[in-house]
Short mmCIF file of C-alpha atoms in Angstrom, two decimals:
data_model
loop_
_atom_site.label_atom_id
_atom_site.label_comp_id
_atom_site.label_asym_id
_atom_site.label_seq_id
_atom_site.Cartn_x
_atom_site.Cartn_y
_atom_site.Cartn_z
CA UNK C 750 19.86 30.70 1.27
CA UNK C 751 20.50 28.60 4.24
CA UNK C 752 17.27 26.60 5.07
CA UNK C 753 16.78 24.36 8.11
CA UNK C 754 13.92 21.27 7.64
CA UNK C 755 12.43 20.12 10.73
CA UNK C 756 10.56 17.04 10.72
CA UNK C 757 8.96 14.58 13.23
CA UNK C 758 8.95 11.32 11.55
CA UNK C 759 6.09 8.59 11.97
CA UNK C 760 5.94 4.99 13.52
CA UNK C 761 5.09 4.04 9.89
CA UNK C 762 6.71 6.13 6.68
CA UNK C 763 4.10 7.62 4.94
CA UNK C 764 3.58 10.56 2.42
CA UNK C 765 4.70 13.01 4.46
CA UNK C 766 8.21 11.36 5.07
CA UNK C 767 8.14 11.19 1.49
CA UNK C 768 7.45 15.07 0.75
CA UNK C 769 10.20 15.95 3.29
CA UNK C 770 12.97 13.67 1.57
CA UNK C 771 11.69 15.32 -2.06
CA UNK C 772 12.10 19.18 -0.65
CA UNK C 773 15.30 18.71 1.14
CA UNK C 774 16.82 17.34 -1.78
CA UNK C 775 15.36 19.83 -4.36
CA UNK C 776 16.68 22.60 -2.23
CA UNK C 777 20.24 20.74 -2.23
CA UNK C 778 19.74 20.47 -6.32
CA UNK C 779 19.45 24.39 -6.27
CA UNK C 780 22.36 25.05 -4.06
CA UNK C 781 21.13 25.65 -0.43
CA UNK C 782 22.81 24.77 2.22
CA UNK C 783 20.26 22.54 4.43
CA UNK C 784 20.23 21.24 7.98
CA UNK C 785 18.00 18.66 8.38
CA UNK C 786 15.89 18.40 12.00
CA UNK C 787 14.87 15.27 12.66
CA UNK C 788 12.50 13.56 15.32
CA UNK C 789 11.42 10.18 15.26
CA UNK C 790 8.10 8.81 16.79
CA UNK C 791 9.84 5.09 17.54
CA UNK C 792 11.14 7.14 20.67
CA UNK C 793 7.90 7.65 22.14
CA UNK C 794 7.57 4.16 24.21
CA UNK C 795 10.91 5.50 26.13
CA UNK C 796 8.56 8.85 27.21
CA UNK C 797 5.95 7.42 29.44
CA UNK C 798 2.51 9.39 29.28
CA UNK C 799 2.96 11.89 31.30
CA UNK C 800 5.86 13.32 30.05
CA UNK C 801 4.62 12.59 26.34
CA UNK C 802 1.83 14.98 27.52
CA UNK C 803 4.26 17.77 28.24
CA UNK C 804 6.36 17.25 25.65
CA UNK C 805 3.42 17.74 23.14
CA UNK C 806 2.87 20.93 24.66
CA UNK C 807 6.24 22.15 24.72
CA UNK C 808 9.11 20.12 24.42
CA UNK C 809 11.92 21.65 26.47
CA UNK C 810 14.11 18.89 24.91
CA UNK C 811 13.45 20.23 21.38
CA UNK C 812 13.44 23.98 22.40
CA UNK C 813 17.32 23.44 23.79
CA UNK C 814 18.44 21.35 20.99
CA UNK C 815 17.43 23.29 17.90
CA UNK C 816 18.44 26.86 19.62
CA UNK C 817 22.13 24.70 19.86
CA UNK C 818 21.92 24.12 16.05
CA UNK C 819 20.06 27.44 15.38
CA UNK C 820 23.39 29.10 17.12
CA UNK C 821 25.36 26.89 14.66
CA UNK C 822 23.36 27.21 11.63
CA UNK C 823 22.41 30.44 11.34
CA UNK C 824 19.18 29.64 8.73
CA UNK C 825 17.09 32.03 7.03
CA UNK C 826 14.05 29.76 7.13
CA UNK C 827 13.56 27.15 9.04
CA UNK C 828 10.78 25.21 7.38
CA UNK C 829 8.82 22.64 9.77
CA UNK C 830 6.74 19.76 8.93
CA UNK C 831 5.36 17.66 11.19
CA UNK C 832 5.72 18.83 14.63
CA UNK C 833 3.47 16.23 16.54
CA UNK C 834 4.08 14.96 19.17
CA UNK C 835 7.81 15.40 20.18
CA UNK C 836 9.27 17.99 18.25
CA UNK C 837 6.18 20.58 19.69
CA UNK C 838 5.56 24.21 18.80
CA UNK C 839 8.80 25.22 21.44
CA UNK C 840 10.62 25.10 17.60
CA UNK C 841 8.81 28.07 16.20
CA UNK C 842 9.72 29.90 19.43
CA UNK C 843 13.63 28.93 18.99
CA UNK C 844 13.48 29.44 15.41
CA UNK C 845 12.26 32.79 15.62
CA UNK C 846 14.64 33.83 18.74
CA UNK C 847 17.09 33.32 16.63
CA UNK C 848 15.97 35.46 13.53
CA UNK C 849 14.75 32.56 11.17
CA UNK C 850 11.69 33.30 8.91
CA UNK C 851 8.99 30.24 9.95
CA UNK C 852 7.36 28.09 7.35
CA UNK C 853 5.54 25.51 8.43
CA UNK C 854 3.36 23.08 6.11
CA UNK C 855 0.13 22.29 6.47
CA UNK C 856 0.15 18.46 5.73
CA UNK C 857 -2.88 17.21 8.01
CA UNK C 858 -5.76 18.83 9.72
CA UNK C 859 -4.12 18.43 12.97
CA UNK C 860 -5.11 22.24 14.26
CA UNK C 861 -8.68 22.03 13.64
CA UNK C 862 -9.28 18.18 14.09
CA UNK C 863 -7.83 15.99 17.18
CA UNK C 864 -7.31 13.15 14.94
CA UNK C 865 -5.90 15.37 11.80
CA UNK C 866 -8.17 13.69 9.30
CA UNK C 867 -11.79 15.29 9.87
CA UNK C 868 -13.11 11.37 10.21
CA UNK C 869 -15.44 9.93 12.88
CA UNK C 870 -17.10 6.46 13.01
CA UNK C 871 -15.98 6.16 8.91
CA UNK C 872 -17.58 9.19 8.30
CA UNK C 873 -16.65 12.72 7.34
CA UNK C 874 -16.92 15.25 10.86
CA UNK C 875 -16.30 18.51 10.99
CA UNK C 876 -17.87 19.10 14.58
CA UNK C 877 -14.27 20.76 15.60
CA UNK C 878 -13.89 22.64 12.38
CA UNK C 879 -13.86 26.51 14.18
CA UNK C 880 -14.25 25.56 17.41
CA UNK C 881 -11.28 27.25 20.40
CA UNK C 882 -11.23 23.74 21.89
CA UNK C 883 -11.87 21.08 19.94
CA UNK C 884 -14.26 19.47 22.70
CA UNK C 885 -16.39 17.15 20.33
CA UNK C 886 -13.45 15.22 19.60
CA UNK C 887 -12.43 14.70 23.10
CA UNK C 888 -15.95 13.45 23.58
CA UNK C 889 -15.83 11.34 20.69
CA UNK C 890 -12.23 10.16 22.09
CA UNK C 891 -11.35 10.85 18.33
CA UNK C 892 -7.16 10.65 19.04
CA UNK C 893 -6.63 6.78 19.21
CA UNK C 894 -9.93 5.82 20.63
CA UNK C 895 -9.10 7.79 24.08
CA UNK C 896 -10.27 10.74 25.37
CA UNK C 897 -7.39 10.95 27.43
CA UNK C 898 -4.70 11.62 24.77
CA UNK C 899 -7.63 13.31 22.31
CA UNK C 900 -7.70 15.93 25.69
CA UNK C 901 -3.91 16.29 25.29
CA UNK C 902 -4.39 17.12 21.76
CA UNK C 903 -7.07 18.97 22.16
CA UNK C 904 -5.13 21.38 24.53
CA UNK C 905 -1.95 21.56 22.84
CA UNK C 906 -3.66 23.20 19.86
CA UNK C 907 -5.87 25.32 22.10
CA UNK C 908 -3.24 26.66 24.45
CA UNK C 909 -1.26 27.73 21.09
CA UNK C 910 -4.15 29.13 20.42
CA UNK C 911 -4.88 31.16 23.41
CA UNK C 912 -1.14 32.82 23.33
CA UNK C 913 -1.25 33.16 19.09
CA UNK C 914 1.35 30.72 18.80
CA UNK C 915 -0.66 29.90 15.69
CA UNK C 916 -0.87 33.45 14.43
CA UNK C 917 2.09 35.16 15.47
CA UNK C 918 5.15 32.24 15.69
CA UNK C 919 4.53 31.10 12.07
CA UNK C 920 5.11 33.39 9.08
CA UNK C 921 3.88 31.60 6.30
CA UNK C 922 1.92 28.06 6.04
CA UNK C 923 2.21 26.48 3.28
CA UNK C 924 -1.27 24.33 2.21
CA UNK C 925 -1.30 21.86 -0.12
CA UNK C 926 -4.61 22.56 -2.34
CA UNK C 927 -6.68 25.25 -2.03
CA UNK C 928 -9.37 22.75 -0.35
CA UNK C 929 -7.02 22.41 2.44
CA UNK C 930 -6.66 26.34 2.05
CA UNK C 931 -10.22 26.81 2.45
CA UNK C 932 -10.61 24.65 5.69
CA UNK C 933 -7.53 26.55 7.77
CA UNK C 934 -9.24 29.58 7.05
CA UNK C 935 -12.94 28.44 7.88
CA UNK C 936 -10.61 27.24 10.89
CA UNK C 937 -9.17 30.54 11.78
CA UNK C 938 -5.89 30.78 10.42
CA UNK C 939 -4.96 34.07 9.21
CA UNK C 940 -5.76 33.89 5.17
CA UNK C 941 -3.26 36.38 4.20
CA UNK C 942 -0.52 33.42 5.91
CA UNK C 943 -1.42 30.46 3.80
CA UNK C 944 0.13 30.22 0.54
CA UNK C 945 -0.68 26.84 -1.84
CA UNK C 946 2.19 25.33 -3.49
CA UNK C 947 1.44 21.20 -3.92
CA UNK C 948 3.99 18.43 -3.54
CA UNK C 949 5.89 17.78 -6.24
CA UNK C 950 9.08 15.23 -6.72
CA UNK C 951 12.82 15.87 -6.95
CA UNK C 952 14.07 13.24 -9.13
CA UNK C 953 12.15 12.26 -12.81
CA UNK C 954 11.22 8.71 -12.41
CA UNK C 955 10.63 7.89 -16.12
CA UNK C 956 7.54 6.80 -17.58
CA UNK C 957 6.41 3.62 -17.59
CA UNK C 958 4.28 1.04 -19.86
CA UNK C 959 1.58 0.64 -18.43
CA UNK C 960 1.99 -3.40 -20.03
CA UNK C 961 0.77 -5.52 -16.23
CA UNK C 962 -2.19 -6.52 -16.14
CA UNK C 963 -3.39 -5.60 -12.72
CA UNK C 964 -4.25 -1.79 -10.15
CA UNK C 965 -2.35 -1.23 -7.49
CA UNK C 966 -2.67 0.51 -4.64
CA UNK C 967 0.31 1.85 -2.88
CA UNK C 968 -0.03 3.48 0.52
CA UNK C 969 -0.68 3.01 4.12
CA UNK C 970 -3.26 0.93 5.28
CA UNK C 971 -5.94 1.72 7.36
CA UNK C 972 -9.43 2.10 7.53
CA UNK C 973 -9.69 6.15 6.51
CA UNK C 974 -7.72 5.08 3.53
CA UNK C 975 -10.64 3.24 1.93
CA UNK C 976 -8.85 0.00 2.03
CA UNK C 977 -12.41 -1.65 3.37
CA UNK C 978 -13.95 -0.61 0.02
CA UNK C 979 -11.06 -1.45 -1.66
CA UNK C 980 -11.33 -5.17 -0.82
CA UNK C 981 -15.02 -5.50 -0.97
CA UNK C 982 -14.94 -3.96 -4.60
CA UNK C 983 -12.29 -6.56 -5.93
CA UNK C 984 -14.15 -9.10 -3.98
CA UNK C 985 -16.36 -8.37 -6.89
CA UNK C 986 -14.16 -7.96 -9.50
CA UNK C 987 -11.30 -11.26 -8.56
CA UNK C 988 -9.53 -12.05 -11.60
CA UNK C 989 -10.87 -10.24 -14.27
CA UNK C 990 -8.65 -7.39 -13.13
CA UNK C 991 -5.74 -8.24 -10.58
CA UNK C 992 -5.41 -6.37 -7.68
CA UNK C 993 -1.33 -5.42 -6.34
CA UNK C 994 -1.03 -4.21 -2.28
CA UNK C 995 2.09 -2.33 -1.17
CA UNK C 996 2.41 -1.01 2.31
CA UNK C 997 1.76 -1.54 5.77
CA UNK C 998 -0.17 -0.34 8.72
CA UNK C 999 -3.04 -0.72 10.84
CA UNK C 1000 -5.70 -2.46 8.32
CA UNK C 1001 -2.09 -5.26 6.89
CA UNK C 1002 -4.05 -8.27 8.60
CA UNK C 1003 -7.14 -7.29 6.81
CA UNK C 1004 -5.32 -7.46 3.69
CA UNK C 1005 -3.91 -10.65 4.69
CA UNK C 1006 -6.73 -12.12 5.08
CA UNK C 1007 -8.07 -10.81 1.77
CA UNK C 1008 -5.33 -12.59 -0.50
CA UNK C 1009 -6.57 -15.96 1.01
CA UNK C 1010 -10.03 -15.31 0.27
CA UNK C 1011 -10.02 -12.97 -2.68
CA UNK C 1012 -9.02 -14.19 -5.82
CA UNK C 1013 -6.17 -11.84 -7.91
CA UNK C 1014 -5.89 -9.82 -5.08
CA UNK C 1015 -1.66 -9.60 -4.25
CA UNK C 1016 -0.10 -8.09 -0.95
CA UNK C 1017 3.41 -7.18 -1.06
CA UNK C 1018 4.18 -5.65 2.48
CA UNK C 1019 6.53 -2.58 2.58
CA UNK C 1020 8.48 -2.24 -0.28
CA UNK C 1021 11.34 0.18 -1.13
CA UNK C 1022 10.25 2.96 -3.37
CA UNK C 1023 12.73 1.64 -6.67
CA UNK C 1024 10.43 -1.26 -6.21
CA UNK C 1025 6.97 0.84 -5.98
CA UNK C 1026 7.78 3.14 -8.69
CA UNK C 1027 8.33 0.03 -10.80
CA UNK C 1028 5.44 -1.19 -10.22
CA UNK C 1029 3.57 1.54 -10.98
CA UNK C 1030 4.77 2.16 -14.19
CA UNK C 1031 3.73 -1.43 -15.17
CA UNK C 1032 0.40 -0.64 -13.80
CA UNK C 1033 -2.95 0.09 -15.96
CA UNK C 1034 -3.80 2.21 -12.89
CA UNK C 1035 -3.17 3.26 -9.32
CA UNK C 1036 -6.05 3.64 -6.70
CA UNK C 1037 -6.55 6.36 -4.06
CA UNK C 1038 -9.80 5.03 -2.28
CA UNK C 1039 -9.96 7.02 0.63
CA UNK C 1040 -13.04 8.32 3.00
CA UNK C 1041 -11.10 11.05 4.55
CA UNK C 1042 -10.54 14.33 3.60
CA UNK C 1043 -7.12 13.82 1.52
CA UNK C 1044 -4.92 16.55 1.46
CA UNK C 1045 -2.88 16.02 -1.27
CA UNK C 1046 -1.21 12.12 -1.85
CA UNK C 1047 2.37 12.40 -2.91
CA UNK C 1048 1.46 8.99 -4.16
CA UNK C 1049 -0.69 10.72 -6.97
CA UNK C 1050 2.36 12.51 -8.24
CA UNK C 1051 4.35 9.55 -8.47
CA UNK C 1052 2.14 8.15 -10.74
CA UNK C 1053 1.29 11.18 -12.91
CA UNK C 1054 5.76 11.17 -13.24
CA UNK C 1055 5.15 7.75 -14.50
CA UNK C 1056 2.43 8.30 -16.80
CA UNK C 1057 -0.26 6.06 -14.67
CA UNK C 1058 -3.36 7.13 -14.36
CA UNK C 1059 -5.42 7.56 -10.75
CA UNK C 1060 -8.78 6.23 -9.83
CA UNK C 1061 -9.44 8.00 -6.73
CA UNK C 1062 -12.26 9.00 -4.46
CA UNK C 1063 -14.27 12.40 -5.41
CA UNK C 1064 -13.05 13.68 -2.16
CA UNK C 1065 -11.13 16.54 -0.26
CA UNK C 1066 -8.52 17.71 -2.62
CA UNK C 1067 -8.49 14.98 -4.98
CA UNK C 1068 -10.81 16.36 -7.37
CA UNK C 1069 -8.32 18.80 -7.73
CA UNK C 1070 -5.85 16.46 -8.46
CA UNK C 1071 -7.71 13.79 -10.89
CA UNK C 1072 -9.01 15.48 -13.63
CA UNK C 1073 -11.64 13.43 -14.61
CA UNK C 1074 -11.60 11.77 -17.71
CA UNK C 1075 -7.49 13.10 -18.66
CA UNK C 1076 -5.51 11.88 -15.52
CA UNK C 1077 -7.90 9.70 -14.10
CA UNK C 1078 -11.43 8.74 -12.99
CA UNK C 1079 -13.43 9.79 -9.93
CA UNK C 1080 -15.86 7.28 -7.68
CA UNK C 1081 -18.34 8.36 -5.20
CA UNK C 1082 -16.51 8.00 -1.72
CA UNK C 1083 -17.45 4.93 -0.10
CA UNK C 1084 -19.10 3.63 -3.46
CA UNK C 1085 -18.45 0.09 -3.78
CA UNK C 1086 -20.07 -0.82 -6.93
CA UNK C 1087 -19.17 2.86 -8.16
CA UNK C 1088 -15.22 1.76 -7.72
CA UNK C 1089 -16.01 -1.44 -9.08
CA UNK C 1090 -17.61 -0.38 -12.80
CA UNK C 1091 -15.17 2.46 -12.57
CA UNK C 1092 -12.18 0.19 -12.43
CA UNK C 1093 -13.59 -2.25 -15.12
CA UNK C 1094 -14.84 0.20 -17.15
CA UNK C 1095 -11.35 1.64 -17.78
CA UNK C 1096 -8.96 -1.03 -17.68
CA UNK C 1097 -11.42 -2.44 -20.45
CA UNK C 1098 -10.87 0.69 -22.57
CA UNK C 1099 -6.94 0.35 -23.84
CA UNK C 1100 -7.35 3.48 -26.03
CA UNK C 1101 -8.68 5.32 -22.74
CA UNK C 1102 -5.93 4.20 -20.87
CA UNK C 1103 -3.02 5.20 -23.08
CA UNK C 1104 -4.71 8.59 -23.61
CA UNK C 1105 -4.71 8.99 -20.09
CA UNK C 1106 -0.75 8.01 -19.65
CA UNK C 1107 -0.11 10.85 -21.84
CA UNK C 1108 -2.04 13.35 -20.01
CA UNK C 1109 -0.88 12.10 -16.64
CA UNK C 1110 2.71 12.36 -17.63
CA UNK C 1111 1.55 16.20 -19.08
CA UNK C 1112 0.42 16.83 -15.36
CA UNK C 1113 3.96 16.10 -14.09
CA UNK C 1114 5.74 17.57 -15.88
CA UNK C 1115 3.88 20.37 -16.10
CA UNK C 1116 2.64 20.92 -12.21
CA UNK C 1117 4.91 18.49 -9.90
CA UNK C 1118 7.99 17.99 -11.56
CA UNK C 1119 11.83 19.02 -10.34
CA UNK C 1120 11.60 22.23 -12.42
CA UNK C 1121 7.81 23.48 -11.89
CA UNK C 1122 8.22 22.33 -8.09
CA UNK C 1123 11.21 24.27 -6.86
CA UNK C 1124 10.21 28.26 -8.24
CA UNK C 1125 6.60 28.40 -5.61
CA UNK C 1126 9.04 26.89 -2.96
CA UNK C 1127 11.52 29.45 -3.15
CA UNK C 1128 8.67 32.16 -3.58
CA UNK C 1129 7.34 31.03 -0.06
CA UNK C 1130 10.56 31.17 1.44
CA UNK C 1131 11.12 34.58 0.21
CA UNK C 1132 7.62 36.11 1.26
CA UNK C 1133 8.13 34.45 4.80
CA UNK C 1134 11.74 36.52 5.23
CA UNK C 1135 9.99 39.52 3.82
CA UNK C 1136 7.17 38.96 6.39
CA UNK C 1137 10.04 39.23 8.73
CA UNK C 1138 11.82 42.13 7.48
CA UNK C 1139 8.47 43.97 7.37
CA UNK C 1140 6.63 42.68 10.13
CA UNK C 1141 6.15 43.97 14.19
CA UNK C 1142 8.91 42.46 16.54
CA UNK C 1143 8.52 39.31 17.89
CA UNK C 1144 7.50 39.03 21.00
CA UNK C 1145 7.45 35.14 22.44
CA UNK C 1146 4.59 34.21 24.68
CA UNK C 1147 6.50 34.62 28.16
CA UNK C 1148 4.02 32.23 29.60
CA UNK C 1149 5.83 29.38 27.73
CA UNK C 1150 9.54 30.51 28.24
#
C-alpha cells in the first residue's frame, strides 16, 4: 500500500507532531511506501493577513503542489492531519481527483470549535458545538483573542460545510476516543465516517524505574493545559515532592517565575524526546492537568511504554485513558487541593506506585504499542479504499475549483 501523510506542522511541536512522526514510521516498519506532506506554520509571518485568510480557505498553493506529487505518487490513501491554516481543505479535493481514499484524523475540535479546544474564559464552552457557523466564538473572539481571525475560522469550517466538503471529500475520520467520537457526531459529522483507533508509539521505549524522587510534567505550556493549577498545587506541596517542567509555550515565563518562587519546582525548557523519555522513566509519576477537553495526550502513552503512572484531570477523554486506581489517579479539573492530596497521597504509597508501573506498562503493551497500534491503522485504511470502491462518484464542489 502506498500511503501519502500530510501534515501542517505547528509554531511549537506538540503531540500531534509527535503522532505523525510515530504513524509514518510504523507504516515504514510494515513495508509501505510513504510520502510525507509537509507544511510548516513558521511560514506564516511571510503570508500577510489577507492572503493567510485565503489560504485557510483554500490554498491554491497546496492544491497545485500535492496534485504534482499526487501525479508522482500515485497513493492509495492519503492520510491528513492537521490541515490548519496553510495546507487547507484544497488537499482533500486533489487527493481525491486523483483517486486516493481520504483519511483524515480528528486530533482537535477545530470543526466544531474556532479555537479547537471547546475552552472560553478557563472554562469548558460548548456554545458552537452544532451550530452551521460557529458565531459565539466569533463573538467571544475565541481564535487568538480576535474576532477577526476567529471570523476567518469560523468561515472556513462553515463554507466546507455549506458545499459537504466535510461529508463528501473525506472518507473516513479517524477519532481518537470515543469521547471525541461522541462530540463530531453531536457536531454533525456523519457517524458511520468516524472510526476510533488511539495513538499509539512506533518504537518500545523500555521501562523505566521509577527510582527519582520528583512528577513531571511534560508538555506544552499554556493556560488550557492546567499549568496554573499545576503551580499553585506544588506551591503547596514545595519539597516534599519535587516538581520537573519540560516544554515550552505560551505560559514558559509563568513557569519561570515559579522556579524562583516555588521551592522543588524544576524547569527544563524544550528538551529532545531521548531526554524526556528518560526522565520519565525515573519519574514516580507524570501529570496531565489540563481544563480542556483532551483528546487523547500521546504524552500518556509514553509513559504507560515506560511503566509511569498518570495523574491526570477527570476530563474529556482522559478518563478513558487513566484507569483509576491501575494506571493512574484522577483529580477534579481545576481542583487544586484535589491535585495536591492526590499527588501526595500516591507518591507516599511505594507499594501503590510499583503496582501501578506494572499495570501501566500492561496498558502499552497491550493497547498502544508497535504491534497492537499498526492492525486498527491498516483496518481504517482499508475501509476508506473500500468506501471508495463502493461509494457514488466524486463530484468536487465546482464553486471551489
Amino acid at each position: 500500500m502506498k500511503v501519502l501523510v500530510a501534515h501542517n506542522a505547528y509554531q511549537h511541536a506538540g503531540g500531534e507532531d509527535v503522532v505523525v512522526r510515530n504513524e509514518t514510521q510504523l507504516l515504514r516498519q510494515h513495508g509501505h511506501e510513504v510520502f510525507e506532506y509537509l507544511d510548516d506554520n513558521c511560514r506564516i509571518p511571510e503570508l500577510g493577513n489577507a492572503r493567510l485568510a485565503i489560504e485557510t480557505m483554500w490554498s491554491r498553493r497546496s492544491y497545485k503542489r500535492l496534485s504534482a506529487v499526487l501525479t508522482e505518487f500515485r497513493p492509495d490513501v492519503a492520510h491528513f492531519h492537521n490541515t490548519f491554516p496553510l495546507i487547507s481543505p484544497s488537499a482533500y479535493y486533489a487527493a481525491k481527483k486523483h483517486g486516493a481514499a481520504v483519511v483524515q484524523t480528528l486530533h482537535n475540535f477545530r470543526l466544531l470549535c474556532v479555537n479547537a479546544l471547546f475552552l472560553r474564559n478557563g472554562r469548558i464552552c460548548e456554545d458552537c458545538l452544532g451550530k452551521n457557523v460557529a458565531y459565539p466564538g466569533v463573538i467571544h473572539g475565541c481564535y487568538r483573542g480576535s474576532r477577526t481571525a476567529s471570523a476567518g475560522v469560523a468561515a472556513m469550517v462553515a463554507m466546507h460545510r455549506m458545499v459537504g466538503t466535510w461529508t463528501k471529500a473525506v472518507d473516513l475520520y479517524v477519532a481518537l476516543s470515543e469521547f471525541g467520537r461522541s462530540k463530531f457526531v453531536q457536531g454533525g459529522l456523519p457517524a458511520d465516517k468516524i472510526v476510533v483507533k488511539p495513538n499509539g508509539l512506533a518504537e518500545d521505549p523500555g521501562q523505566g524505574a521509577g527510582d527519582g524522587n520528583f512528577a513531571l510534567y511534560a508538555g506544552r505550556l499554556s493556560a488550557e493545559k492546567g499549568i496554573g493549577i499545576l503551580l499553585s498545587a506544588w506551591s503547596r506541596i514545595g519539597r516534599d515532592l519535587p516538581l520537573k517542567i519540560v516544554g515550552e509555550g505560551p505560559a514558559s515565563v509563568e513557569v519561570q517565575r515559579a522556579c524562583h518562587e516555588i521551592a522543588g519546582v524544576e524547569w527544563f525548557g524544550f528538551q529532545p524526546r531521548p531526554r524526556v523519555l528518560s526522565l520519565m522513566k525515573q519519574a514516580q509519576f507524570i501529570l496531565i492537568p489540563s481544563v480542556c477537553y483532551e483528546n487523547f495526550p500521546a504524552v500518556a502513552v509514553e509513559a504507560y511504554a515506560t511503566g509511569t503512572p498518570v495523574v491526570a484531570s477527570n476530563i474529556g477523554s482522559l478518563p478513558s485513558i487513566v484507569d483509576e486506581g491501575r494506571t493512574g489517579l484522577l483529580f477534579r479539573p481545576g481542583d487544586v487541593e484535589d491535585l495536591r492530596a492526590k499527588a501526595l497521597a500516591l507518591a507516599s504509597d511505594p507499594n501503590r506506585l510499583a503496582a501501578m508501573r506494572r499495570q501501566a506498562r500492561t496498558e502499552f503493551e497491550t493497547r498502544y504499542s508497535p504491534s497492537a497500534s499498526y492492525p486498527p491503522l491498516a483496518e481504517a485504511y482499508r475501509r476508506a479504499i473500500q468506501a471508495v470502491k463502493t461509494g457514488a462518484p466524486f463530484e468536487p464542489a465546482s464553486v471551489l475549483q
